Short mmCIF file of C-alpha atoms in Angstrom, two decimals:
data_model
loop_
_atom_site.label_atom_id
_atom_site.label_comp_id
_atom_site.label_asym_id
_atom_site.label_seq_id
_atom_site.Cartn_x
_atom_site.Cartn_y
_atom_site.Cartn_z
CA UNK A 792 23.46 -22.80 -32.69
CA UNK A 793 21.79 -26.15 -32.10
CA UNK A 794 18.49 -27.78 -33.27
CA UNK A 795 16.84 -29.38 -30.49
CA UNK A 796 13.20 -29.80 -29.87
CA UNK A 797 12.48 -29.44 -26.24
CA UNK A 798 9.32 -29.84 -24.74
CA UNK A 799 7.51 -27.39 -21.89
CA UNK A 800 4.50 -27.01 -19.87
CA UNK A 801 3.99 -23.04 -19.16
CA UNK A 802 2.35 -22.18 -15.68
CA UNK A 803 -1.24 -20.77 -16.06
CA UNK A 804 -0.49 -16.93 -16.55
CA UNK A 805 2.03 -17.78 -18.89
CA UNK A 806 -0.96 -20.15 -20.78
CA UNK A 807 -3.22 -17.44 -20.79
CA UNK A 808 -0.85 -15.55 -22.31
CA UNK A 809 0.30 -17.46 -24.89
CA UNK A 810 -3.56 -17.85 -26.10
CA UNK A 811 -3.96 -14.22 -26.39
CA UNK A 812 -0.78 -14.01 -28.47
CA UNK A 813 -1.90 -16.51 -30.67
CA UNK A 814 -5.37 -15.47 -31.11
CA UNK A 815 -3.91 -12.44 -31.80
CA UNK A 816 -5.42 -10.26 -28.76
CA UNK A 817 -2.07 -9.25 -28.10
CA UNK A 818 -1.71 -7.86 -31.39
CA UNK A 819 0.95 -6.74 -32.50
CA UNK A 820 3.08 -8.97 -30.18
CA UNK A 821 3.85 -12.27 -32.42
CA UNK A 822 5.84 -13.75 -28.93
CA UNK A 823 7.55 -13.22 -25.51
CA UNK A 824 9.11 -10.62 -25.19
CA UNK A 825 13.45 -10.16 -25.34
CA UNK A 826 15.51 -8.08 -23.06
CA UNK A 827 15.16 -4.67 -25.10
CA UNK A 828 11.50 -5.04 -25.45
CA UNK A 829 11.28 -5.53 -21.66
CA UNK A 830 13.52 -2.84 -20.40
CA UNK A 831 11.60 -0.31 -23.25
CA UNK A 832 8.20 -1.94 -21.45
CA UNK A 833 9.47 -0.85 -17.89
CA UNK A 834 11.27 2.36 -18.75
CA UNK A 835 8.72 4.21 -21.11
CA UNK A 836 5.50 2.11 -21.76
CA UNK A 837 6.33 1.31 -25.33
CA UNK A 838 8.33 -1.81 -27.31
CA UNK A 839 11.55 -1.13 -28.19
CA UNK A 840 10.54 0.28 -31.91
CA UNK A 841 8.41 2.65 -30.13
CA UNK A 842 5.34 0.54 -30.72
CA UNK A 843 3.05 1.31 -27.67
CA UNK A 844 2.76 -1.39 -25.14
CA UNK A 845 2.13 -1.75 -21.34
CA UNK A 846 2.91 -4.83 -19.70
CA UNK A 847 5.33 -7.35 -19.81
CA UNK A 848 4.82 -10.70 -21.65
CA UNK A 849 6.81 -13.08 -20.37
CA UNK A 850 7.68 -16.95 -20.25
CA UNK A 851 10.15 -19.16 -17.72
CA UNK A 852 11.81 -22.28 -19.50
CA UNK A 853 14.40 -24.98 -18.08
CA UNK A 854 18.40 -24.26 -18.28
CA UNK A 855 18.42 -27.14 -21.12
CA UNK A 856 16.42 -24.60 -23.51
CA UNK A 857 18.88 -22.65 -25.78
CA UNK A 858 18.51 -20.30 -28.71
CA UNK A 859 18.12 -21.87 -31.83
CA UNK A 860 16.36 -24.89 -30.09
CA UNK A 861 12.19 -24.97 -31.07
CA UNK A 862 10.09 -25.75 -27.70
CA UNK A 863 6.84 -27.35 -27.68
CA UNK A 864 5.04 -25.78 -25.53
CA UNK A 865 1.94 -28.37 -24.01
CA UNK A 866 -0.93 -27.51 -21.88
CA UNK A 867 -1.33 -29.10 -18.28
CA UNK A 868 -2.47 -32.69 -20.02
CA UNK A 869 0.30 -32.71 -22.24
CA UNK A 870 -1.29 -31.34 -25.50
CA UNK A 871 0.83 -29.27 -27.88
CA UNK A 872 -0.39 -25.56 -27.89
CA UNK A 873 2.41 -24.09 -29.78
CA UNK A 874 6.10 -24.16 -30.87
CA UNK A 875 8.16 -21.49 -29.81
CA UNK A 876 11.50 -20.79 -31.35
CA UNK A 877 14.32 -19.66 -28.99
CA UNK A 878 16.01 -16.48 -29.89
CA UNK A 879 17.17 -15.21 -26.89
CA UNK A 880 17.44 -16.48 -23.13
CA UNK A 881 17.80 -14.06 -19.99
CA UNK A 882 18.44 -13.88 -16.33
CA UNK A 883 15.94 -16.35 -14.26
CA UNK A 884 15.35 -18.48 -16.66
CA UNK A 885 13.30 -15.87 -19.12
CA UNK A 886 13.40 -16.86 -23.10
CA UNK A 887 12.23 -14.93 -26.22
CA UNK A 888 11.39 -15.68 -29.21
CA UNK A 889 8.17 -15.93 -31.39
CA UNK A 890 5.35 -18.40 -31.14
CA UNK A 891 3.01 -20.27 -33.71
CA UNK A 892 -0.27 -22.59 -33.12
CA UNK A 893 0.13 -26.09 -33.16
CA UNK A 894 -3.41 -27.01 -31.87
CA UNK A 895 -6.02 -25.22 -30.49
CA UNK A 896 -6.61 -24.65 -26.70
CA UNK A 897 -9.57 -26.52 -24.94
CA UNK A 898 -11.41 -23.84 -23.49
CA UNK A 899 -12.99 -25.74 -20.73
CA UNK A 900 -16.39 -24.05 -19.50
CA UNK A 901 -18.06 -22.01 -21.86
CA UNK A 902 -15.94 -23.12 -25.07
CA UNK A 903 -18.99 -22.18 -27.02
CA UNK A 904 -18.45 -18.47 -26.61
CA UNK A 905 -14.98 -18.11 -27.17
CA UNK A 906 -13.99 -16.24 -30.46
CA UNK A 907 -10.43 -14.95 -31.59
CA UNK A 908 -10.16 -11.02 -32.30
CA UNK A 909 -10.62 -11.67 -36.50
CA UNK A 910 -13.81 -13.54 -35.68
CA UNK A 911 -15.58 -11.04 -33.71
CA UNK A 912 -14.60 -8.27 -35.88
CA UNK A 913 -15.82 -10.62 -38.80
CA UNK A 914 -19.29 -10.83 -37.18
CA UNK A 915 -19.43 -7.14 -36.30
CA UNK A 916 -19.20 -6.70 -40.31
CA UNK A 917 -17.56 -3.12 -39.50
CA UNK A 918 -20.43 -1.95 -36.57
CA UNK A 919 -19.27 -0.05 -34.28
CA UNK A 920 -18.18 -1.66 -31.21
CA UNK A 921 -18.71 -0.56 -27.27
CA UNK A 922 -16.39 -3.45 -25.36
CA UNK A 923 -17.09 -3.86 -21.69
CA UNK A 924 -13.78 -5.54 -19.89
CA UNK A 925 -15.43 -7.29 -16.91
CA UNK A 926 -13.56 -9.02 -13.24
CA UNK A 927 -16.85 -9.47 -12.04
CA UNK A 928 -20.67 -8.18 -12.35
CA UNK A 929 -21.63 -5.58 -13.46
CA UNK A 930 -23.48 -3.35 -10.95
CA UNK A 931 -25.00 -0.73 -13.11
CA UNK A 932 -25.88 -1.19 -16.68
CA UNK A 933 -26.54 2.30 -17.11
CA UNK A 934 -23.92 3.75 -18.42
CA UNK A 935 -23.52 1.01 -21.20
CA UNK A 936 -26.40 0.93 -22.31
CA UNK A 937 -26.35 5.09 -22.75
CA UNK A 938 -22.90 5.12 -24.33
CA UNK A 939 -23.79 2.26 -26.80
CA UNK A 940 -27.17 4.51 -27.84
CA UNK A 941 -24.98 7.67 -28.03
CA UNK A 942 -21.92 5.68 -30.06
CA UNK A 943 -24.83 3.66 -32.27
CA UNK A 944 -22.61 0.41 -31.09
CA UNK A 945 -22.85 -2.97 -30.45
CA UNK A 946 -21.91 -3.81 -26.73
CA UNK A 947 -19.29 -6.50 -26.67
CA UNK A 948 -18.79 -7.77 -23.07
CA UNK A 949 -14.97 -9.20 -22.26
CA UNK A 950 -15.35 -11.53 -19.35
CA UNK A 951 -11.86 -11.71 -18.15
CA UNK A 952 -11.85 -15.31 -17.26
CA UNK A 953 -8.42 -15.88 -16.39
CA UNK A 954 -8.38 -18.27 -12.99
CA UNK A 955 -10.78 -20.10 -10.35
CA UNK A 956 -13.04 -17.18 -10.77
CA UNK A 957 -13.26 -17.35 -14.63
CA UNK A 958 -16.59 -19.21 -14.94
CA UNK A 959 -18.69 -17.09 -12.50
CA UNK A 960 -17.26 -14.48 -14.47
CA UNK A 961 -18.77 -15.28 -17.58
CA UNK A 962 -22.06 -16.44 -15.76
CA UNK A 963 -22.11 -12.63 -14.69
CA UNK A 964 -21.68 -11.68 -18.29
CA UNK A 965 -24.64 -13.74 -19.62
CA UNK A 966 -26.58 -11.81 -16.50
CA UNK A 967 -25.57 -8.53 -18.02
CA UNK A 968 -26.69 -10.13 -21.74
CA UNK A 969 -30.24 -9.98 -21.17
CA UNK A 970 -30.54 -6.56 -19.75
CA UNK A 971 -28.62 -4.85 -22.50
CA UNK A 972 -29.58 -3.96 -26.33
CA UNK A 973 -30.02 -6.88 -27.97
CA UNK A 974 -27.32 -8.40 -30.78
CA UNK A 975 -24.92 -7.88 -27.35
CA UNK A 976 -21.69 -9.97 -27.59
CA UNK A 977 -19.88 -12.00 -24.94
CA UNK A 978 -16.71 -13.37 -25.84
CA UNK A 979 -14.36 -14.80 -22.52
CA UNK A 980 -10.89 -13.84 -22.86
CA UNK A 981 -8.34 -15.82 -20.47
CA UNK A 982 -6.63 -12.15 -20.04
CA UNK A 983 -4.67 -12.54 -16.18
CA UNK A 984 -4.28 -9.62 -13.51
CA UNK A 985 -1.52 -7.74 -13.38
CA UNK A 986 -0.39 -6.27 -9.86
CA UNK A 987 -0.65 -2.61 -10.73
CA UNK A 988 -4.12 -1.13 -11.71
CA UNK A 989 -2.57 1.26 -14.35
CA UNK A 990 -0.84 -1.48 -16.27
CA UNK A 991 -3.81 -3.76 -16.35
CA UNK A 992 -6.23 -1.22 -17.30
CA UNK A 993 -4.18 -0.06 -20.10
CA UNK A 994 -3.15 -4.08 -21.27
CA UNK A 995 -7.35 -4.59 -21.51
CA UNK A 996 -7.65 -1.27 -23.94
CA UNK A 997 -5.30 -2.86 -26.07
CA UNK A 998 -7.04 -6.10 -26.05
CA UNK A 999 -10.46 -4.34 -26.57
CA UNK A 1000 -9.16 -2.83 -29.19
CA UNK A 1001 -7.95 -5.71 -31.06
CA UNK A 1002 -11.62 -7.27 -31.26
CA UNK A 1003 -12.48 -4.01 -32.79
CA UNK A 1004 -13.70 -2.10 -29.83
CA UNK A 1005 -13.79 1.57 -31.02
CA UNK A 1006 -14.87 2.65 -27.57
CA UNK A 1007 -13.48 0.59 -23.89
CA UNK A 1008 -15.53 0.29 -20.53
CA UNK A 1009 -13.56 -1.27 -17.69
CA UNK A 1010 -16.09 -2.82 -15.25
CA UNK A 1011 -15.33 -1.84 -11.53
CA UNK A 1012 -12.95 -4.38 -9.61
CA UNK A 1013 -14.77 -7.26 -7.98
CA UNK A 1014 -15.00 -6.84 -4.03
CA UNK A 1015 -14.06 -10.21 -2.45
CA UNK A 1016 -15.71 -11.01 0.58
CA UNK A 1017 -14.58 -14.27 1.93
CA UNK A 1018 -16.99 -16.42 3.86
CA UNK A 1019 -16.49 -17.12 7.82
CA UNK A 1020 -13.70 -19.10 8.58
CA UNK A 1021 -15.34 -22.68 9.35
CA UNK A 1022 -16.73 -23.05 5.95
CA UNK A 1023 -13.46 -22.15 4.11
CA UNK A 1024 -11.33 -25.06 2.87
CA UNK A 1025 -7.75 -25.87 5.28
CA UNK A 1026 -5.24 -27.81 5.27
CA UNK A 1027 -3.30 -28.54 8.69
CA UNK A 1028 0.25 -29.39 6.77
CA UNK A 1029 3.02 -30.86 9.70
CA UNK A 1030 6.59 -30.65 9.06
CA UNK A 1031 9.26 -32.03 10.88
CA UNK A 1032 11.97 -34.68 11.79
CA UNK A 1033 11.17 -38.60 11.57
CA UNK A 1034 10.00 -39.30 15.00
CA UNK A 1035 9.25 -35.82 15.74
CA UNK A 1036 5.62 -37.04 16.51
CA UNK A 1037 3.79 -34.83 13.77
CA UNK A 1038 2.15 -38.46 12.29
CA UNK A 1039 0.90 -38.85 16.04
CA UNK A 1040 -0.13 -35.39 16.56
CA UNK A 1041 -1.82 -35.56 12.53
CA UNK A 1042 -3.71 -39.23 13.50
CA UNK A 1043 -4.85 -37.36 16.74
CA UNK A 1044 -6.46 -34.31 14.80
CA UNK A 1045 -8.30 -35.77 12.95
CA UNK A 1046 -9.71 -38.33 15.84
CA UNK A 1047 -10.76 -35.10 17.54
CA UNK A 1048 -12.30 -33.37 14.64
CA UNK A 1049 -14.57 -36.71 13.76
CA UNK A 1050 -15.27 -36.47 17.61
CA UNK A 1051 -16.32 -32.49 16.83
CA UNK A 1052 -18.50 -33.40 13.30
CA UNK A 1053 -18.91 -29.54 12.59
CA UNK A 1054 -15.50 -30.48 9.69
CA UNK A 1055 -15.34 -32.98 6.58
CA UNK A 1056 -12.13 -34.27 7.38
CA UNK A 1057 -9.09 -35.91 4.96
CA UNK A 1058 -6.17 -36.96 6.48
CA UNK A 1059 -3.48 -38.16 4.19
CA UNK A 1060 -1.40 -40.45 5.82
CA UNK A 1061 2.78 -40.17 4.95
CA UNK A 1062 2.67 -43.79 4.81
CA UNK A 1063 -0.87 -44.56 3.15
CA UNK A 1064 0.19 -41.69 0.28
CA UNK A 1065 3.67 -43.63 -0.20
CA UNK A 1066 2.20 -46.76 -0.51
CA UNK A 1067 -0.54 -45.39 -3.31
CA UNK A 1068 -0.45 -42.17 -4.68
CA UNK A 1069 3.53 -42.20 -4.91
CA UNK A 1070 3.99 -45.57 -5.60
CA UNK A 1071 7.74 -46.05 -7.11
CA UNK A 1072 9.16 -42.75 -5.81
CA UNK A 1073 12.52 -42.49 -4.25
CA UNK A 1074 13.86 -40.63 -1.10
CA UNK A 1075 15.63 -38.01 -3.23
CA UNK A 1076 15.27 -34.77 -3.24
CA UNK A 1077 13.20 -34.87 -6.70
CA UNK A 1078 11.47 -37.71 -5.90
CA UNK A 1079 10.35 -36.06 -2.17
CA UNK A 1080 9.34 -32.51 -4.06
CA UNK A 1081 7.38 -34.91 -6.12
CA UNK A 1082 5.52 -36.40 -3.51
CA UNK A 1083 4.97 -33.24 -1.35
CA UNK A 1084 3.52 -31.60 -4.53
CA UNK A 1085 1.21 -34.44 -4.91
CA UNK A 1086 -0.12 -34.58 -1.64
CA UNK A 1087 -0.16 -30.75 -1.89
CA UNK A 1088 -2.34 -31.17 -5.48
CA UNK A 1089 -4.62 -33.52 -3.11
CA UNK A 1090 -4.71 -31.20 -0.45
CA UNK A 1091 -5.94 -28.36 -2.50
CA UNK A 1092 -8.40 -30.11 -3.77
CA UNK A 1093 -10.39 -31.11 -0.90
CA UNK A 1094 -9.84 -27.98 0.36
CA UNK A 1095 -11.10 -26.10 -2.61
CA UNK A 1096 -14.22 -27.91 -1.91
CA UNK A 1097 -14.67 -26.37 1.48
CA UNK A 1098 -13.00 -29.86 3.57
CA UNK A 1099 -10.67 -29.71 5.95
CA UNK A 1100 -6.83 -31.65 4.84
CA UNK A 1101 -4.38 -32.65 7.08
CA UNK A 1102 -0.98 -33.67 6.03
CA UNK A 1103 2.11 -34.96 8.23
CA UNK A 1104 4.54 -35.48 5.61
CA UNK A 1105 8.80 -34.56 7.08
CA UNK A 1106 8.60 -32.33 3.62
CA UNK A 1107 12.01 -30.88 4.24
CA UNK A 1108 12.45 -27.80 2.04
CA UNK A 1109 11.03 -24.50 2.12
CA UNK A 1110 10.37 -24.24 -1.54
CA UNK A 1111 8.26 -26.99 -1.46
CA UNK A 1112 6.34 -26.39 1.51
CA UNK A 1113 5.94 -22.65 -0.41
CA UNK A 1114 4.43 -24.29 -3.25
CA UNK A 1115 2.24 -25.96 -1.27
CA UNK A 1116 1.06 -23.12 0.75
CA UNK A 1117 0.59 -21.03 -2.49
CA UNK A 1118 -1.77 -24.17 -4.18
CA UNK A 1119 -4.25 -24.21 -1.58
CA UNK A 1120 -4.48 -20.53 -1.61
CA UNK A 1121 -4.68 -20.27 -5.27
CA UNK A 1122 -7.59 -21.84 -4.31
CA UNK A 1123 -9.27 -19.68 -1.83
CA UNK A 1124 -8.17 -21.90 0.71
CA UNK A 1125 -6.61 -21.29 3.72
CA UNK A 1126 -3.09 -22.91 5.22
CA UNK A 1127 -1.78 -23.63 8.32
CA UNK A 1128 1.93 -24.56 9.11
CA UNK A 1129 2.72 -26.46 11.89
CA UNK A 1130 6.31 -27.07 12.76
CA UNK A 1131 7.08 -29.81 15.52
CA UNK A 1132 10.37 -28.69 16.13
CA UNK A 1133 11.50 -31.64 18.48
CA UNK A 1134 15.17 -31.92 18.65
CA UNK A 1135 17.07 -34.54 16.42
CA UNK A 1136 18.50 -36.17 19.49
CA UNK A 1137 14.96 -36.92 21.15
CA UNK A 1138 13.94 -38.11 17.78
CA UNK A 1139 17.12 -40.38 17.88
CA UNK A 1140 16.30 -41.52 20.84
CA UNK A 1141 12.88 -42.46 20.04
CA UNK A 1142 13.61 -44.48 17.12
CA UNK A 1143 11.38 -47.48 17.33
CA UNK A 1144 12.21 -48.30 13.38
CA UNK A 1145 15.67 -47.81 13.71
CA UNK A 1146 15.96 -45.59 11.14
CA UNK A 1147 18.54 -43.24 12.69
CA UNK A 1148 20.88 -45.97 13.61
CA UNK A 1149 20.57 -46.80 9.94
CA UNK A 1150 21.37 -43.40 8.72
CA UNK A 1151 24.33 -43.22 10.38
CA UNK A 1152 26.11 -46.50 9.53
CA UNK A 1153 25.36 -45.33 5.90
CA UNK A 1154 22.82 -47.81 5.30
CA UNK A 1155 19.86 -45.46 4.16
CA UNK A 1156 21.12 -42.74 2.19
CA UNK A 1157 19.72 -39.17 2.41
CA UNK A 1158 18.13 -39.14 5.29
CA UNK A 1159 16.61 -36.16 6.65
CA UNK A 1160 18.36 -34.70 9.53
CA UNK A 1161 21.79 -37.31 8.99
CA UNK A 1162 22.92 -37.01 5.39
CA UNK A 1163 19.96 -34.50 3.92
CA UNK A 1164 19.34 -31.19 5.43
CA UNK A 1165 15.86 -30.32 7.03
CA UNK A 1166 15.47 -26.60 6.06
CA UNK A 1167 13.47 -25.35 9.37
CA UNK A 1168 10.42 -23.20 8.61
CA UNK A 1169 10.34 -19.16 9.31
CA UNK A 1170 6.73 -19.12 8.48
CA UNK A 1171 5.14 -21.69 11.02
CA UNK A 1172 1.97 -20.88 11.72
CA UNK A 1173 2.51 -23.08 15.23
CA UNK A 1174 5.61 -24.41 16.85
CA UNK A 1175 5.07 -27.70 19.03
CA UNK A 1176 8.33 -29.44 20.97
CA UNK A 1177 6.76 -32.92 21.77
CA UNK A 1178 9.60 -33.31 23.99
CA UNK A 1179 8.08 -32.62 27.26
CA UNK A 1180 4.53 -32.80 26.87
CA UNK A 1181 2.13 -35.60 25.57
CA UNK A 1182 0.34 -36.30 22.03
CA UNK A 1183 -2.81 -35.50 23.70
CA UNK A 1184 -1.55 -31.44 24.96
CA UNK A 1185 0.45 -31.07 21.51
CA UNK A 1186 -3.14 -32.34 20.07
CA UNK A 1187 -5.30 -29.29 21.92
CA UNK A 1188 -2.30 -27.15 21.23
CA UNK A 1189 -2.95 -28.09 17.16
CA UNK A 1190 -6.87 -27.57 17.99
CA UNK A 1191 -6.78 -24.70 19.71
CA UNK A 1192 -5.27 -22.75 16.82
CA UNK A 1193 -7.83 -24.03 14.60
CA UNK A 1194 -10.84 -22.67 16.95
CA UNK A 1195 -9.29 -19.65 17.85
CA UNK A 1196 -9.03 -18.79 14.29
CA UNK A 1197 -12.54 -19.52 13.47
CA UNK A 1198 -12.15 -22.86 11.43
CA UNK A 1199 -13.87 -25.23 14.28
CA UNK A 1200 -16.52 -24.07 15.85
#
């Protein structure tokens, strides 16, 4: 096999749990798991040595990555976390193989609490040890406090503070702090959700257990209640042909909702966003993901705020527009897709630029709609055909939607 060094940025549940396996919470996995670990994980609950284990631990790399080759794997700013050395690579792009520190993680809020499993045990000097896994607050403190008396332990509260909701988490946890026994721990652990209840119950007894819990509390499931519509965060995101009339419909939008007042508005402009944010980028088809997921970034983050973001960008492929949609509502966002499905050849024949004409003698290459496909949306949220009716209708078509689902008032 080859040598190479390759170098990787994880997505965030994959981060979180590559901290846990090298602070050793994941004890006694030493790295992602390999296909007969995985299939033993699905099929019976247990490694394939028998070892008990409940969940899978998994991480995506590029094609380029193959065993034998060490990866670096970086957090989001680029800052080695780990190596990882390749020892096996499966279907969709999974890879095996174990990992060791290179630096340590920034912790961001709160990176005075955080301890690995050998430190907390350390300062429990062999107490006993009540640990309290935590989503969310706490609503009764009862029980905790009576099992700790009964156990003679010290409680140890786990906020799970995996996500957008990590630091209110934690700020629950502190809460907690001064209503329990005193000498009562709180350590953040970046441990994600899995989708079924069983399997992430049973994945936060084994982490309890490897900061020396002798006895595990899972606090009950946060309820969400999402606030009323108009003070959510949306983005309006148009897709469709050059000269479709989605920039005119977009510019129009946003006229009306500064008319309104009751939104903070952001309306990034195709052109304005070309011209600035991706200065340098081509029209190809990496080059135009790259630009959609930067206005998407942008999007997400006004909108994360509580503003309102419109976008009017052709963004031609489904994937994209996906990852877009799934940004802003990692967020708690919301996300409307509006399609203006005009027909190419009324987009043709409105082609003030000349753009089409263009296209077709092979001067611009990869156009959309020409010489690049434009993959039509199945998941528009609205469908305007500027065709036969004005900017101003397609307009209170767009704004209509947006009061009749409760995000203008």
């Amino acid at each position: 096999m080859g040598w190479r060094i390759v170098e990787w940025t994880p997505g965030a549940l994959e981060l979180a749990d590559l901290e846990l396996l090298l602070s050793g919470a994941f004890h006694p996995l030493t790295g992602f798991l390999g296909h007969d670990d995985l299939h033993a994980v699905h099929e019976r609950g247990t490694l394939a040595d028998g070892t008990p284990w409940p969940a899978p631990v998994t991480l995506r790399l590029p094609d380029e990555a193959a065993p034998g080759d060490e990866v670096t794997l970086l957090d989001p700013e680029g800052v080695p976390l780990a190596a990882l050395t390749v020892t096996e690579r499966g279907h969709e792009g999974l890879a095996a193989g174990p990992v060791r520190p290179l630096g340590a993680p920034e912790h961001g809020p709160f990176a005075r609490l955080h301890r690995t499993p050998a430190q907390v045990r350390e300062e429990l000097g062999g107490r006993a040890a009540l640990a309290v896994t935590m989503r969310g607050p706490l609503d009764d403190l009862t029980e905790i406090t009576a099992t700790a008396k009964e156990l003679d332990a010290v409680v140890l509260l786990l906020p799970l503070s995996y996500g957008e909701s990590g630091p209110a988490v934690v700020r629950a946890a502190l809460r907690a702090r001064e209503q329990l026994p005193a000498g009562t721990l709180v350590v953040p652990v970046p441990l994600a959700p899995r989708e079924e209840p069983e399997l992430d119950l049973e994945l936060r007894e084994h982490v309890a257990t490897a900061y020396g819990a002798a006895e595990h509390l899972a606090g009950p499931e946060p309820v969400s209640i999402p606030g009323p519509p108009h003070r959510r965060g949306l983005v309006v995101f148009f897709t469709g042909l050059s000269g479709s009339g989605k920039s005119t419909i977009a510019r129009g939008l946003r006229d009306a909702l500064l008319e309104l007042g009751t939104r903070t508005v952001t309306h990034l402009d195709g052109d304005v966003v070309r011209a600035l944010l991706s200065k340098g980028l081509t029209f190809s088809k990496a080059d135009r993901d790259l630009n959609i997921r930067r206005i998407g970034f942008v999007a997400a983050e006004t909108a994360r705020h509580g503003g309102l973001a419109i976008c009017a960008p052709i963004a031609p492929y489904a994937a994209t527009r996906a990852e877009v949609r799934e940004m802003v509502e990692a967020v708690g966002a919301d996300f409307l897709l509006v399609h203006v499905a005009t027909p190419l050849p009324e987009c043709e024949r409105r082609d003030r630029k000349g753009l089409y004409a263009k296209a077709r003698a092979g001067l611009i290459p990869e156009f959309t709609g020409i010489s690049d496909p434009y993959e039509e949306p199945d998941d528009a949220d609205l469908v305007i055909d500027t065709t036969h009716i004005s900017i101003e209708a397609a307009v209170t078509q767009v704004l209509g939607a947006l009061r009749s689902g409760g995000w203008v008032r």
